[in-house]
Structure formats: C-alpha cells, structure tokens
Amino acid sequence: MNRVQLKETLELLFGDLLQAFEEGDEYAFYPYGPEEIKRIGYATNITPDVVQQAAEKKVQLLLTHHDAWDFVYGMKEECHHLLKEHQMNHFFVHLPLDYAPFGTCNSLFKELGMESLVQVSSHQEGRSIPGIGELTTPISFETFVDKVKTVLDEDVKSWKNSDRLIKRVGIVTGAGNGTDQIRDAVNGECDVYITGEKNLYTVQYAQYVKMNLIVGSHTFTEIFGVRSLAEKIAEHHPNIEIVQLAEEHIE
C-alpha cells in the first residue's frame, strides 16, 4: 500500500465524515516516512514512548486517535521530531473516528456484546451525543461492571445510583464527562452511562439523577475504534501487517 492508496482507502471508509470536520484539527496525515507502507502500528495516543515503540517495531505508519496535545507543552514538538528522525508517517483521526460505524463508540458496544444499537453517537451543538445500545438480557449493575472491567482490561470507577437492572447502555468514549451528556443518557432512558473521564460534576449529577455510572480510562475506552480502523485498512490491503503499541492504564 502506498500513500495515495491509503488516502483513497480512508476516504472510502469515512465517507462524508472527513468533510464534516476540520482537517488539521480533527484529522491529519504527516508524510514523514516512506511512500510504501507495509506495517501499521496503532495506539489511542501519540507520545514519545509510543513513537519509540513504533520505531523498534519498524512501523512505517503510526495510526492514532489523538494528535499530540498542544497544551501538554513541548510534547507535540518532540513527537514530530521523533517521527522525522525515524522516518515514520503518522495519521491521526479524532472526531470522525468517534462517529464512524466502525469507530470508538460502536466498537466498544461490539466488545460489550451489543451489536444492535438504539442510537449511534453523533456530533450535535459542539458536543458528542451518547450512543445507546441494549443488552439482550438485563443483568445486575455489579455483573455489568465486571464485564466492562474484563473488556477494557483495567480497573474502572463505578457508582451504583439506582437498583434497576442494566439493559439500556449509553456511551461516550473518552472525555464524555459533561453533565449534558449524562442528561442525554437520562433522556434516552439508559440504565447506565459509560465514559472515559470524570470530574466532580460528573459524579454529582449522576448521583442526583440516579444514573448508574462507569468510568474507565480515556485511552482504553477508545482503543477498540483505532484497532477497528487498522483492521479495516488491512482488509483493503491484505499485505499490510498491523501491531498494537503498548500504553499505560492512566485513571
């Protein structure tokens, strides 16, 4: 697969979602590596450690959900320096991946065993609207928390704010810590809300409206969407090898 073929494949996979968001802010390709790409390394985040891992694994394209954050001062410059030093291409795709059919939210639903969705996650009024899915059989909150822990392969924070069984699940992966998103889950008649970040107001509002709450990490609520994108690219280009790069479980 060469760079032109990669671009064509991305446009095919994302369709109008790439045009819906600002290139450079929400997605970008940095052509620092070879024209021909045989190995893709993927992670939720780009950090100097992730780039070094990719270099050790002889990756030609680093695929991430996030770009390096400008407000983590100096890290973006260091990441780009290392990408150039190791002659490695980088493609990040943020909001388009959150809302793609194979993206972060839908991939987490799939991992949790919910492939039939009531509502897909979308971007409205400058924020993410939760995706909503349903379990075939209602289960206890405690059993569902254990299921989320197993899927994410990490400990999670959980607040049992009602005694109802869990059937309808609302999700905003990553930074879905807004009280407005919990309100969306309430309006969607969800029994539990899952996201990847919290603050004081997340917890307080969930308690106030009696919404059961599960919070994993930003990184590992979103990794399945990045993996899915890498696998989709490999489906179109069977000669491509994909490898997952290790990241820390940070609360």
Coordinates of N, CA and C in Angstrom, one line a residue:
M1 N 0.8 -1.2 0.0 CA 0.0 0.0 0.0 C 0.9 1.2 0.0
N2 N 0.6 2.2 -0.9 CA 1.3 3.4 -0.9 C 0.4 4.5 -0.3
R3 N 1.0 5.7 -0.2 CA 0.3 6.8 0.4 C -1.0 7.2 -0.3
V4 N -0.9 7.2 -1.6 CA -2.1 7.5 -2.4 C -3.2 6.5 -2.1
Q5 N -2.9 5.2 -2.1 CA -3.8 4.2 -1.8 C -4.4 4.3 -0.4
L6 N -3.6 4.7 0.6 CA -4.0 4.9 1.9 C -5.1 6.0 2.0
K7 N -4.8 7.1 1.3 CA -5.7 8.3 1.3 C -7.1 7.8 0.6
E8 N -7.0 7.1 -0.4 CA -8.2 6.6 -1.1 C -9.0 5.7 -0.2
T9 N -8.3 4.8 0.6 CA -9.0 3.9 1.5 C -9.6 4.7 2.6
L10 N -8.9 5.6 3.2 CA -9.5 6.4 4.3 C -10.8 7.2 3.8
E11 N -10.7 7.8 2.6 CA -11.9 8.5 2.1 C -13.0 7.5 1.9
L12 N -12.7 6.3 1.5 CA -13.8 5.3 1.3 C -14.4 4.9 2.6
L13 N -13.6 4.7 3.6 CA -14.0 4.2 4.9 C -14.8 5.3 5.7
F14 N -14.4 6.5 5.6 CA -15.0 7.6 6.4 C -16.1 8.3 5.7
G15 N -16.0 8.3 4.3 CA -17.1 9.0 3.6 C -17.1 10.5 3.9
D16 N -18.4 11.0 4.1 CA -18.6 12.4 4.4 C -18.0 12.8 5.7
L17 N -17.7 11.9 6.6 CA -17.2 12.3 8.0 C -16.0 13.1 7.9
L18 N -15.1 12.9 7.0 CA -13.9 13.7 6.9 C -14.2 15.1 6.5
Q19 N -15.2 15.3 5.6 CA -15.5 16.6 5.2 C -16.3 17.4 6.2
A20 N -16.8 16.7 7.2 CA -17.6 17.3 8.2 C -16.8 18.0 9.3
F21 N -15.5 17.7 9.3 CA -14.6 18.2 10.4 C -13.4 18.8 9.8
E22 N -12.7 19.7 10.6 CA -11.6 20.5 10.1 C -10.4 19.7 10.0
E23 N -9.8 19.6 8.8 CA -8.5 18.9 8.6 C -7.4 19.7 9.3
G24 N -6.6 19.0 10.0 CA -5.5 19.7 10.8 C -5.9 19.7 12.2
D25 N -7.2 20.0 12.5 CA -7.6 20.0 13.9 C -8.1 18.6 14.3
E26 N -9.0 18.0 13.5 CA -9.6 16.7 13.8 C -9.0 15.5 13.1
Y27 N -8.2 15.7 12.1 CA -7.5 14.6 11.5 C -6.4 15.2 10.6
A28 N -5.3 14.5 10.4 CA -4.2 14.9 9.6 C -3.3 13.8 9.3
F29 N -2.6 13.9 8.1 CA -1.6 12.9 7.7 C -0.3 13.7 7.6
Y30 N 0.7 13.1 8.3 CA 2.1 13.7 8.3 C 3.0 12.8 7.5
P31 N 3.4 13.2 6.3 CA 4.2 12.3 5.5 C 5.7 12.3 5.8
Y32 N 6.0 11.8 6.9 CA 7.4 11.9 7.3 C 8.2 10.6 7.0
G33 N 7.4 9.6 6.5 CA 8.0 8.3 6.2 C 8.0 7.9 4.8
P34 N 8.2 6.6 4.5 CA 8.3 6.1 3.1 C 7.0 6.1 2.4
E35 N 7.1 6.2 1.1 CA 5.9 6.1 0.2 C 5.2 4.8 0.4
E36 N 5.9 3.7 0.4 CA 5.3 2.4 0.6 C 5.1 2.1 2.0
I37 N 4.0 1.6 2.4 CA 3.7 1.2 3.8 C 3.3 -0.2 3.9
K38 N 4.1 -1.0 4.7 CA 3.8 -2.4 4.9 C 3.4 -2.7 6.3
R39 N 3.7 -1.9 7.3 CA 3.4 -2.2 8.7 C 2.8 -0.9 9.3
I40 N 1.6 -1.2 10.0 CA 1.0 -0.1 10.7 C 1.0 -0.4 12.2
G41 N 1.4 0.6 13.0 CA 1.3 0.5 14.4 C 0.2 1.4 14.9
Y42 N -0.6 0.9 15.9 CA -1.7 1.8 16.3 C -1.8 1.9 17.8
A43 N -2.3 3.0 18.2 CA -2.5 3.4 19.7 C -3.5 4.4 19.7
T44 N -4.1 4.7 20.9 CA -5.0 5.8 21.1 C -4.3 7.1 21.0
N45 N -3.1 7.2 21.6 CA -2.4 8.4 21.8 C -1.1 8.4 21.1
I46 N -0.5 9.5 20.7 CA 0.8 9.6 20.3 C 1.6 10.3 21.4
T47 N 2.7 9.6 21.8 CA 3.6 10.2 22.8 C 5.0 9.8 22.4
P48 N 6.0 10.4 22.9 CA 7.4 10.0 22.6 C 7.6 8.5 22.7
D49 N 7.1 7.9 23.8 CA 7.3 6.5 24.1 C 6.6 5.7 23.0
V50 N 5.4 6.1 22.6 CA 4.7 5.3 21.5 C 5.5 5.4 20.2
V51 N 6.0 6.5 19.9 CA 6.8 6.7 18.6 C 8.1 5.8 18.7
Q52 N 8.7 5.8 19.9 CA 9.9 4.9 20.0 C 9.5 3.4 19.9
Q53 N 8.4 3.0 20.5 CA 8.0 1.6 20.3 C 7.7 1.3 18.8
A54 N 7.1 2.2 18.1 CA 6.8 2.0 16.7 C 8.1 1.9 15.9
A55 N 9.1 2.7 16.3 CA 10.3 2.6 15.6 C 11.0 1.3 15.8
E56 N 10.9 0.8 17.0 CA 11.5 -0.5 17.4 C 10.8 -1.6 16.6
K57 N 9.6 -1.5 16.3 CA 8.8 -2.5 15.6 C 8.8 -2.3 14.1
K58 N 9.6 -1.3 13.7 CA 9.8 -1.0 12.2 C 8.5 -0.6 11.5
V59 N 7.7 0.2 12.2 CA 6.4 0.7 11.7 C 6.7 1.8 10.7
Q60 N 6.0 1.7 9.6 CA 6.0 2.8 8.6 C 4.9 3.8 8.7
L61 N 3.8 3.4 9.4 CA 2.7 4.3 9.6 C 2.2 4.2 11.0
L62 N 2.3 5.3 11.8 CA 1.7 5.3 13.1 C 0.3 5.8 13.0
L63 N -0.7 5.0 13.5 CA -2.1 5.4 13.4 C -2.6 5.6 14.8
T64 N -3.1 6.8 15.1 CA -3.6 7.1 16.4 C -5.0 7.9 16.3
H65 N -5.7 7.8 17.5 CA -6.9 8.6 17.6 C -6.6 10.1 17.8
H66 N -5.7 10.3 18.7 CA -5.4 11.7 19.1 C -4.1 12.2 18.4
D67 N -4.0 13.4 18.1 CA -2.8 14.1 17.9 C -2.1 14.4 19.2
A68 N -0.8 14.8 19.2 CA -0.2 15.2 20.5 C -0.9 16.5 20.9
W69 N -1.2 16.6 22.2 CA -2.0 17.8 22.6 C -1.0 19.0 22.7
D70 N -1.5 20.2 22.2 CA -0.7 21.4 22.3 C -0.5 21.8 23.7
F71 N -1.4 21.5 24.6 CA -1.4 22.0 26.0 C -0.5 21.1 26.9
V72 N -0.1 19.9 26.3 CA 1.0 19.2 27.0 C 2.3 19.7 26.5
Y73 N 2.7 20.8 27.1 CA 3.7 21.7 26.5 C 5.0 21.0 26.1
G74 N 5.4 21.1 24.8 CA 6.6 20.6 24.3 C 6.5 19.2 23.7
M75 N 5.4 18.4 24.1 CA 5.4 17.0 23.7 C 5.1 16.9 22.2
K76 N 4.2 17.8 21.6 CA 3.9 17.7 20.2 C 5.2 17.9 19.4
E77 N 6.0 18.9 19.7 CA 7.2 19.1 19.0 C 8.2 17.9 19.1
E78 N 8.3 17.3 20.3 CA 9.1 16.2 20.5 C 8.6 15.0 19.6
C79 N 7.3 14.8 19.6 CA 6.8 13.7 18.8 C 7.1 13.8 17.3
H80 N 6.9 15.1 16.8 CA 7.2 15.3 15.4 C 8.7 15.2 15.1
H81 N 9.5 15.6 16.0 CA 11.0 15.4 15.9 C 11.3 13.9 15.7
L82 N 10.7 13.1 16.6 CA 11.0 11.7 16.6 C 10.4 11.0 15.3
L83 N 9.2 11.4 14.9 CA 8.6 10.9 13.7 C 9.6 11.1 12.5
K84 N 10.1 12.4 12.4 CA 11.0 12.7 11.3 C 12.3 11.9 11.5
E85 N 12.8 11.8 12.7 CA 14.1 11.1 12.9 C 14.0 9.7 12.5
H86 N 12.8 9.0 12.8 CA 12.7 7.6 12.5 C 12.0 7.4 11.1
Q87 N 11.8 8.5 10.4 CA 11.2 8.5 9.0 C 9.9 7.6 9.0
M88 N 8.9 8.1 9.8 CA 7.7 7.4 10.0 C 6.5 8.3 9.7
N89 N 5.6 7.8 8.9 CA 4.3 8.5 8.6 C 3.4 8.5 9.9
H90 N 2.6 9.5 10.0 CA 1.6 9.5 11.1 C 0.2 10.0 10.6
F91 N -0.8 9.2 10.9 CA -2.2 9.7 10.6 C -2.9 9.6 11.9
F92 N -3.5 10.8 12.3 CA -4.5 10.7 13.5 C -5.8 11.1 13.0
V93 N -6.9 10.6 13.6 CA -8.2 10.9 13.3 C -9.1 10.9 14.5
H94 N -9.6 12.0 14.9 CA -10.3 12.2 16.2 C -11.8 12.1 16.0
L95 N -12.5 13.2 15.9 CA -14.0 13.1 15.9 C -14.5 12.2 14.7
P96 N -14.0 12.2 13.5 CA -14.5 11.3 12.5 C -14.5 9.8 13.0
L97 N -13.5 9.5 13.8 CA -13.4 8.1 14.2 C -14.4 7.8 15.4
D98 N -14.7 8.9 16.1 CA -15.7 8.7 17.2 C -17.1 8.3 16.6
Y99 N -17.4 8.9 15.4 CA -18.8 8.7 14.9 C -18.9 7.7 13.7
A100 N -17.8 7.2 13.3 CA -17.8 6.2 12.2 C -18.5 4.9 12.6
P101 N -19.1 4.2 11.7 CA -19.8 3.0 12.0 C -18.9 2.0 12.7
F102 N -17.6 2.0 12.4 CA -16.6 1.1 13.0 C -15.8 1.8 14.1
G103 N -16.2 3.0 14.5 CA -15.4 3.8 15.3 C -15.4 3.5 16.8
T104 N -15.0 4.5 17.6 CA -14.7 4.2 19.0 C -16.0 3.8 19.8
C105 N -17.1 4.5 19.6 CA -18.3 4.2 20.4 C -18.9 2.8 19.9
N106 N -19.0 2.6 18.7 CA -19.7 1.4 18.2 C -18.8 0.2 18.4
S107 N -17.4 0.4 18.4 CA -16.5 -0.7 18.6 C -16.6 -1.2 20.1
L108 N -16.8 -0.2 21.0 CA -16.9 -0.6 22.4 C -18.2 -1.3 22.6
F109 N -19.3 -0.9 22.0 CA -20.6 -1.6 22.1 C -20.4 -3.0 21.6
K110 N -19.7 -3.2 20.5 CA -19.5 -4.5 20.0 C -18.7 -5.4 21.0
E111 N -17.7 -4.8 21.6 CA -16.9 -5.6 22.5 C -17.7 -6.0 23.8
L112 N -18.7 -5.2 24.1 CA -19.6 -5.5 25.2 C -20.7 -6.4 24.8
G113 N -20.8 -6.8 23.6 CA -21.8 -7.7 23.1 C -23.1 -7.1 22.7
M114 N -23.1 -5.8 22.3 CA -24.3 -5.1 21.8 C -24.0 -4.6 20.4
E115 N -24.4 -5.4 19.4 CA -24.2 -5.0 18.0 C -25.4 -4.3 17.4
S116 N -26.6 -4.4 18.1 CA -27.8 -3.7 17.6 C -28.0 -2.5 18.5
L117 N -27.9 -1.3 17.9 CA -27.9 -0.1 18.6 C -29.2 0.6 18.5
V118 N -29.6 1.3 19.5 CA -30.8 2.1 19.5 C -30.5 3.5 19.0
Q119 N -29.3 4.0 19.2 CA -28.9 5.3 18.8 C -27.4 5.3 18.6
V120 N -26.9 5.8 17.5 CA -25.5 5.9 17.3 C -25.0 7.3 17.8
S121 N -23.8 7.3 18.3 CA -23.2 8.5 18.8 C -23.0 9.5 17.6
S122 N -23.2 10.8 17.9 CA -23.2 11.8 16.8 C -22.7 13.1 17.4
H123 N -22.4 14.1 16.5 CA -21.9 15.4 17.0 C -23.0 16.4 16.8
Q124 N -23.5 17.0 17.9 CA -24.5 18.0 17.8 C -24.2 19.1 18.7
E125 N -24.4 20.3 18.2 CA -24.2 21.5 19.1 C -22.9 21.5 19.8
G126 N -21.8 21.1 19.0 CA -20.5 21.1 19.6 C -20.1 20.1 20.6
R127 N -20.9 19.0 20.7 CA -20.6 18.0 21.7 C -21.0 16.6 21.2
S128 N -20.5 15.6 21.9 CA -20.9 14.2 21.5 C -22.2 13.8 22.2
I129 N -23.1 13.3 21.4 CA -24.3 12.7 21.9 C -24.1 11.2 22.1
P130 N -24.5 10.7 23.2 CA -24.2 9.3 23.5 C -24.8 8.3 22.5
G131 N -24.0 7.3 22.2 CA -24.6 6.1 21.6 C -25.3 5.3 22.6
I132 N -26.4 4.6 22.2 CA -27.2 3.9 23.1 C -27.4 2.5 22.5
G133 N -27.1 1.5 23.3 CA -27.3 0.1 22.9 C -28.0 -0.7 24.0
E134 N -28.5 -1.9 23.7 CA -29.2 -2.7 24.7 C -28.7 -4.1 24.8
L135 N -28.6 -4.6 26.0 CA -28.3 -6.0 26.2 C -29.5 -6.8 25.9
T136 N -29.2 -8.1 25.5 CA -30.3 -9.0 25.2 C -31.1 -9.3 26.5
T137 N -30.3 -9.6 27.5 CA -30.9 -9.9 28.8 C -30.4 -9.0 29.9
P138 N -31.3 -8.3 30.6 CA -30.9 -7.4 31.7 C -30.0 -8.2 32.7
I139 N -29.0 -7.5 33.3 CA -28.1 -8.0 34.3 C -28.0 -7.0 35.4
S140 N -27.4 -7.5 36.5 CA -27.2 -6.6 37.6 C -26.0 -5.6 37.3
F141 N -26.1 -4.5 38.0 CA -25.0 -3.5 37.8 C -23.7 -4.1 38.1
E142 N -23.6 -4.8 39.2 CA -22.3 -5.4 39.6 C -21.7 -6.4 38.5
T143 N -22.6 -7.2 37.9 CA -22.2 -8.1 36.8 C -21.7 -7.3 35.6
F144 N -22.4 -6.2 35.3 CA -22.1 -5.4 34.2 C -20.8 -4.7 34.4
V145 N -20.5 -4.2 35.6 CA -19.2 -3.5 35.9 C -18.1 -4.5 35.7
D146 N -18.3 -5.8 36.1 CA -17.2 -6.8 35.9 C -17.0 -7.0 34.4
K147 N -18.1 -7.0 33.6 CA -18.0 -7.2 32.2 C -17.1 -6.0 31.6
V148 N -17.4 -4.8 32.0 CA -16.6 -3.7 31.5 C -15.2 -3.8 31.8
K149 N -14.9 -4.2 33.1 CA -13.5 -4.3 33.5 C -12.8 -5.4 32.6
T150 N -13.5 -6.4 32.3 CA -12.8 -7.5 31.5 C -12.6 -7.0 30.1
V151 N -13.5 -6.3 29.5 CA -13.4 -5.8 28.2 C -12.3 -4.8 28.1
L152 N -12.2 -3.8 29.0 CA -11.2 -2.8 29.0 C -9.9 -3.3 29.5
D153 N -9.9 -4.4 30.2 CA -8.7 -5.0 30.8 C -8.0 -4.0 31.7
E154 N -8.9 -3.3 32.5 CA -8.4 -2.4 33.5 C -9.5 -2.2 34.6
D155 N -9.0 -1.7 35.7 CA -10.0 -1.4 36.8 C -10.8 -0.1 36.3
V156 N -12.0 0.0 36.8 CA -12.9 1.1 36.4 C -13.4 1.7 37.7
K157 N -13.9 2.9 37.7 CA -14.6 3.5 38.8 C -16.1 3.3 38.5
S158 N -16.9 3.1 39.5 CA -18.3 2.8 39.3 C -19.1 3.4 40.5
W159 N -20.3 3.9 40.1 CA -21.2 4.4 41.1 C -22.6 3.8 40.9
K160 N -23.1 3.1 41.8 CA -24.4 2.5 41.7 C -25.4 3.5 42.3
N161 N -26.1 4.1 41.4 CA -27.0 5.2 41.8 C -28.5 4.8 41.7
S162 N -28.8 3.6 41.3 CA -30.1 3.1 41.4 C -30.1 1.5 41.4
D163 N -31.2 0.9 41.8 CA -31.2 -0.5 41.9 C -31.7 -1.2 40.7
R164 N -32.0 -0.5 39.6 CA -32.6 -1.1 38.4 C -31.5 -2.0 37.7
L165 N -32.0 -3.1 37.1 CA -31.1 -3.9 36.3 C -30.6 -3.1 35.0
I166 N -29.5 -3.6 34.5 CA -28.9 -2.9 33.4 C -29.3 -3.6 32.1
K167 N -30.0 -2.8 31.2 CA -30.4 -3.3 29.9 C -29.9 -2.3 28.9
R168 N -30.3 -1.0 29.1 CA -30.0 0.0 28.1 C -28.8 0.8 28.6
V169 N -27.8 0.9 27.6 CA -26.5 1.5 28.0 C -26.2 2.7 27.1
G170 N -25.8 3.8 27.7 CA -25.3 4.9 27.0 C -23.8 5.1 27.1
I171 N -23.1 5.4 26.0 CA -21.7 5.5 26.0 C -21.3 6.8 25.2
V172 N -20.3 7.5 25.8 CA -19.5 8.5 25.1 C -18.1 8.1 25.5
T173 N -17.3 7.6 24.5 CA -15.9 7.2 24.8 C -15.1 8.4 25.1
G174 N -13.9 8.2 25.8 CA -13.0 9.3 26.0 C -13.6 10.3 27.0
A175 N -13.5 11.6 26.6 CA -13.9 12.7 27.5 C -15.4 13.0 27.5
G176 N -16.2 12.0 28.0 CA -17.7 12.2 28.0 C -18.1 12.6 29.4
N177 N -17.4 13.5 30.0 CA -17.7 13.8 31.4 C -18.7 14.9 31.7
G178 N -19.3 15.4 30.6 CA -20.2 16.5 30.8 C -21.5 16.1 31.4
T179 N -22.1 17.0 32.2 CA -23.4 16.8 32.8 C -24.5 16.7 31.7
D180 N -24.2 17.5 30.6 CA -25.2 17.5 29.5 C -25.3 16.1 28.8
Q181 N -24.1 15.4 28.8 CA -24.1 14.1 28.2 C -24.8 13.0 29.1
I182 N -24.7 13.2 30.4 CA -25.4 12.4 31.3 C -26.9 12.6 31.2
R183 N -27.3 13.9 31.0 CA -28.7 14.3 30.8 C -29.2 13.6 29.5
D184 N -28.4 13.5 28.5 CA -28.8 12.8 27.3 C -29.1 11.4 27.5
A185 N -28.2 10.8 28.4 CA -28.4 9.4 28.7 C -29.7 9.2 29.5
V186 N -30.0 10.1 30.4 CA -31.3 10.1 31.1 C -32.5 10.2 30.2
N187 N -32.4 11.1 29.3 CA -33.5 11.3 28.3 C -33.6 10.1 27.4
G188 N -32.5 9.4 27.2 CA -32.5 8.2 26.4 C -32.9 7.0 27.1
E189 N -33.4 7.2 28.4 CA -33.8 6.1 29.3 C -32.8 5.0 29.5
C190 N -31.5 5.4 29.6 CA -30.4 4.5 29.8 C -30.4 4.1 31.3
D191 N -30.0 2.8 31.5 CA -29.8 2.3 32.9 C -28.4 2.6 33.4
V192 N -27.5 2.9 32.5 CA -26.1 3.1 33.0 C -25.4 4.0 31.9
Y193 N -24.5 4.8 32.3 CA -23.7 5.6 31.4 C -22.2 5.3 31.6
I194 N -21.5 5.1 30.4 CA -20.1 4.7 30.4 C -19.3 5.8 29.7
T195 N -18.2 6.2 30.3 CA -17.3 7.1 29.6 C -15.9 6.9 30.1
G196 N -15.0 7.8 29.6 CA -13.6 7.6 29.9 C -12.9 8.7 30.7
E197 N -13.7 9.6 31.2 CA -13.2 10.6 32.1 C -14.3 11.1 33.0
K198 N -13.9 11.7 34.2 CA -14.9 12.2 35.1 C -14.3 13.4 35.8
N199 N -15.2 14.2 36.3 CA -14.8 15.3 37.3 C -15.9 15.3 38.4
L200 N -15.8 16.2 39.3 CA -16.7 16.3 40.4 C -18.1 16.4 39.9
Y201 N -18.4 17.2 38.9 CA -19.8 17.4 38.5 C -20.3 16.2 37.8
T202 N -19.5 15.4 37.1 CA -19.9 14.1 36.5 C -20.6 13.2 37.6
V203 N -19.8 13.1 38.7 CA -20.3 12.2 39.8 C -21.5 12.8 40.5
Q204 N -21.5 14.0 40.8 CA -22.6 14.7 41.5 C -23.9 14.6 40.7
Y205 N -23.8 14.9 39.4 CA -25.0 14.9 38.6 C -25.6 13.5 38.4
A206 N -24.7 12.5 38.2 CA -25.1 11.2 38.0 C -25.8 10.7 39.3
Q207 N -25.3 11.1 40.4 CA -26.0 10.7 41.7 C -27.3 11.4 41.8
Y208 N -27.4 12.7 41.4 CA -28.6 13.5 41.5 C -29.7 12.9 40.7
V209 N -29.4 12.5 39.4 CA -30.4 12.0 38.6 C -30.6 10.5 38.6
K210 N -29.8 9.8 39.6 CA -29.9 8.4 39.8 C -29.5 7.6 38.5
M211 N -28.4 8.1 37.9 CA -27.9 7.4 36.7 C -26.7 6.6 37.1
N212 N -26.7 5.3 37.0 CA -25.6 4.4 37.3 C -24.4 4.9 36.3
L213 N -23.2 4.9 36.9 CA -22.1 5.5 36.2 C -20.9 4.6 36.2
I214 N -20.2 4.4 35.1 CA -19.0 3.6 35.0 C -18.0 4.4 34.2
V215 N -16.8 4.6 34.8 CA -15.8 5.4 34.2 C -14.5 4.6 34.1
G216 N -14.1 4.3 32.8 CA -12.8 3.7 32.5 C -11.8 4.8 32.2
S217 N -10.7 4.4 31.5 CA -9.7 5.4 31.1 C -10.1 6.0 29.7
H218 N -9.6 7.2 29.5 CA -9.8 7.8 28.2 C -9.2 6.9 27.1
T219 N -8.0 6.4 27.4 CA -7.2 5.6 26.4 C -8.0 4.3 26.0
F220 N -8.4 3.5 27.0 CA -8.9 2.2 26.8 C -10.4 2.1 26.5
T221 N -11.1 3.2 26.7 CA -12.5 3.2 26.2 C -12.5 3.5 24.7
E222 N -11.3 3.9 24.1 CA -11.3 4.3 22.7 C -10.4 3.4 21.8
I223 N -9.6 2.6 22.4 CA -8.6 1.8 21.7 C -9.3 0.9 20.6
F224 N -10.5 0.4 20.9 CA -11.1 -0.6 20.0 C -11.5 0.1 18.7
G225 N -11.8 1.3 18.7 CA -12.1 2.0 17.4 C -10.8 2.2 16.6
V226 N -9.7 2.4 17.2 CA -8.4 2.6 16.5 C -8.0 1.2 15.9
R227 N -8.2 0.2 16.7 CA -7.9 -1.2 16.2 C -8.8 -1.5 15.0
S228 N -10.1 -1.2 15.1 CA -11.0 -1.4 14.1 C -10.6 -0.7 12.8
L229 N -10.2 0.5 12.9 CA -9.7 1.3 11.7 C -8.5 0.6 11.1
A230 N -7.5 0.2 11.9 CA -6.4 -0.5 11.4 C -6.8 -1.8 10.7
E231 N -7.7 -2.5 11.2 CA -8.1 -3.8 10.6 C -8.9 -3.5 9.3
K232 N -9.7 -2.4 9.3 CA -10.4 -2.1 8.0 C -9.4 -1.8 6.9
I233 N -8.3 -1.0 7.2 CA -7.3 -0.7 6.2 C -6.6 -2.0 5.8
A234 N -6.3 -2.9 6.7 CA -5.7 -4.2 6.3 C -6.6 -5.1 5.5
E235 N -7.9 -4.9 5.7 CA -8.9 -5.7 4.9 C -8.8 -5.3 3.4
H236 N -8.6 -4.0 3.2 CA -8.5 -3.4 1.8 C -7.1 -3.7 1.2
H237 N -6.1 -3.9 2.1 CA -4.7 -4.1 1.6 C -4.1 -5.3 2.4
P238 N -4.4 -6.5 2.0 CA -4.0 -7.7 2.7 C -2.5 -7.9 3.0
N239 N -1.7 -7.2 2.3 CA -0.3 -7.3 2.5 C 0.2 -6.5 3.8
I240 N -0.7 -5.7 4.3 CA -0.4 -4.8 5.5 C -0.4 -5.7 6.8
E241 N 0.6 -5.4 7.6 CA 0.7 -6.0 8.9 C 0.4 -4.9 9.9
I242 N -0.4 -5.3 11.0 CA -0.8 -4.3 12.0 C -0.3 -4.8 13.4
V243 N 0.2 -3.8 14.2 CA 0.6 -4.2 15.5 C 0.1 -3.1 16.5
Q244 N -0.4 -3.6 17.7 CA -0.8 -2.6 18.7 C 0.4 -2.2 19.6
L245 N 0.5 -0.9 19.9 CA 1.5 -0.4 20.7 C 1.0 -0.3 22.1
A246 N 1.9 -0.5 23.1 CA 1.5 -0.6 24.5 C 1.3 0.8 25.0
E247 N 0.3 1.0 25.8 CA 0.1 2.3 26.5 C -0.3 2.0 28.0
E248 N 0.0 3.0 28.8 CA -0.3 2.8 30.3 C -1.8 3.0 30.5
H249 N -2.2 2.3 31.6 CA -3.6 2.5 32.1 C -3.6 3.6 33.1
I250 N -4.0 4.8 32.6 CA -3.9 6.0 33.5 C -5.4 6.4 33.8
E251 N -5.7 6.5 35.1 CA -7.0 6.9 35.5 C -7.3 8.4 35.1

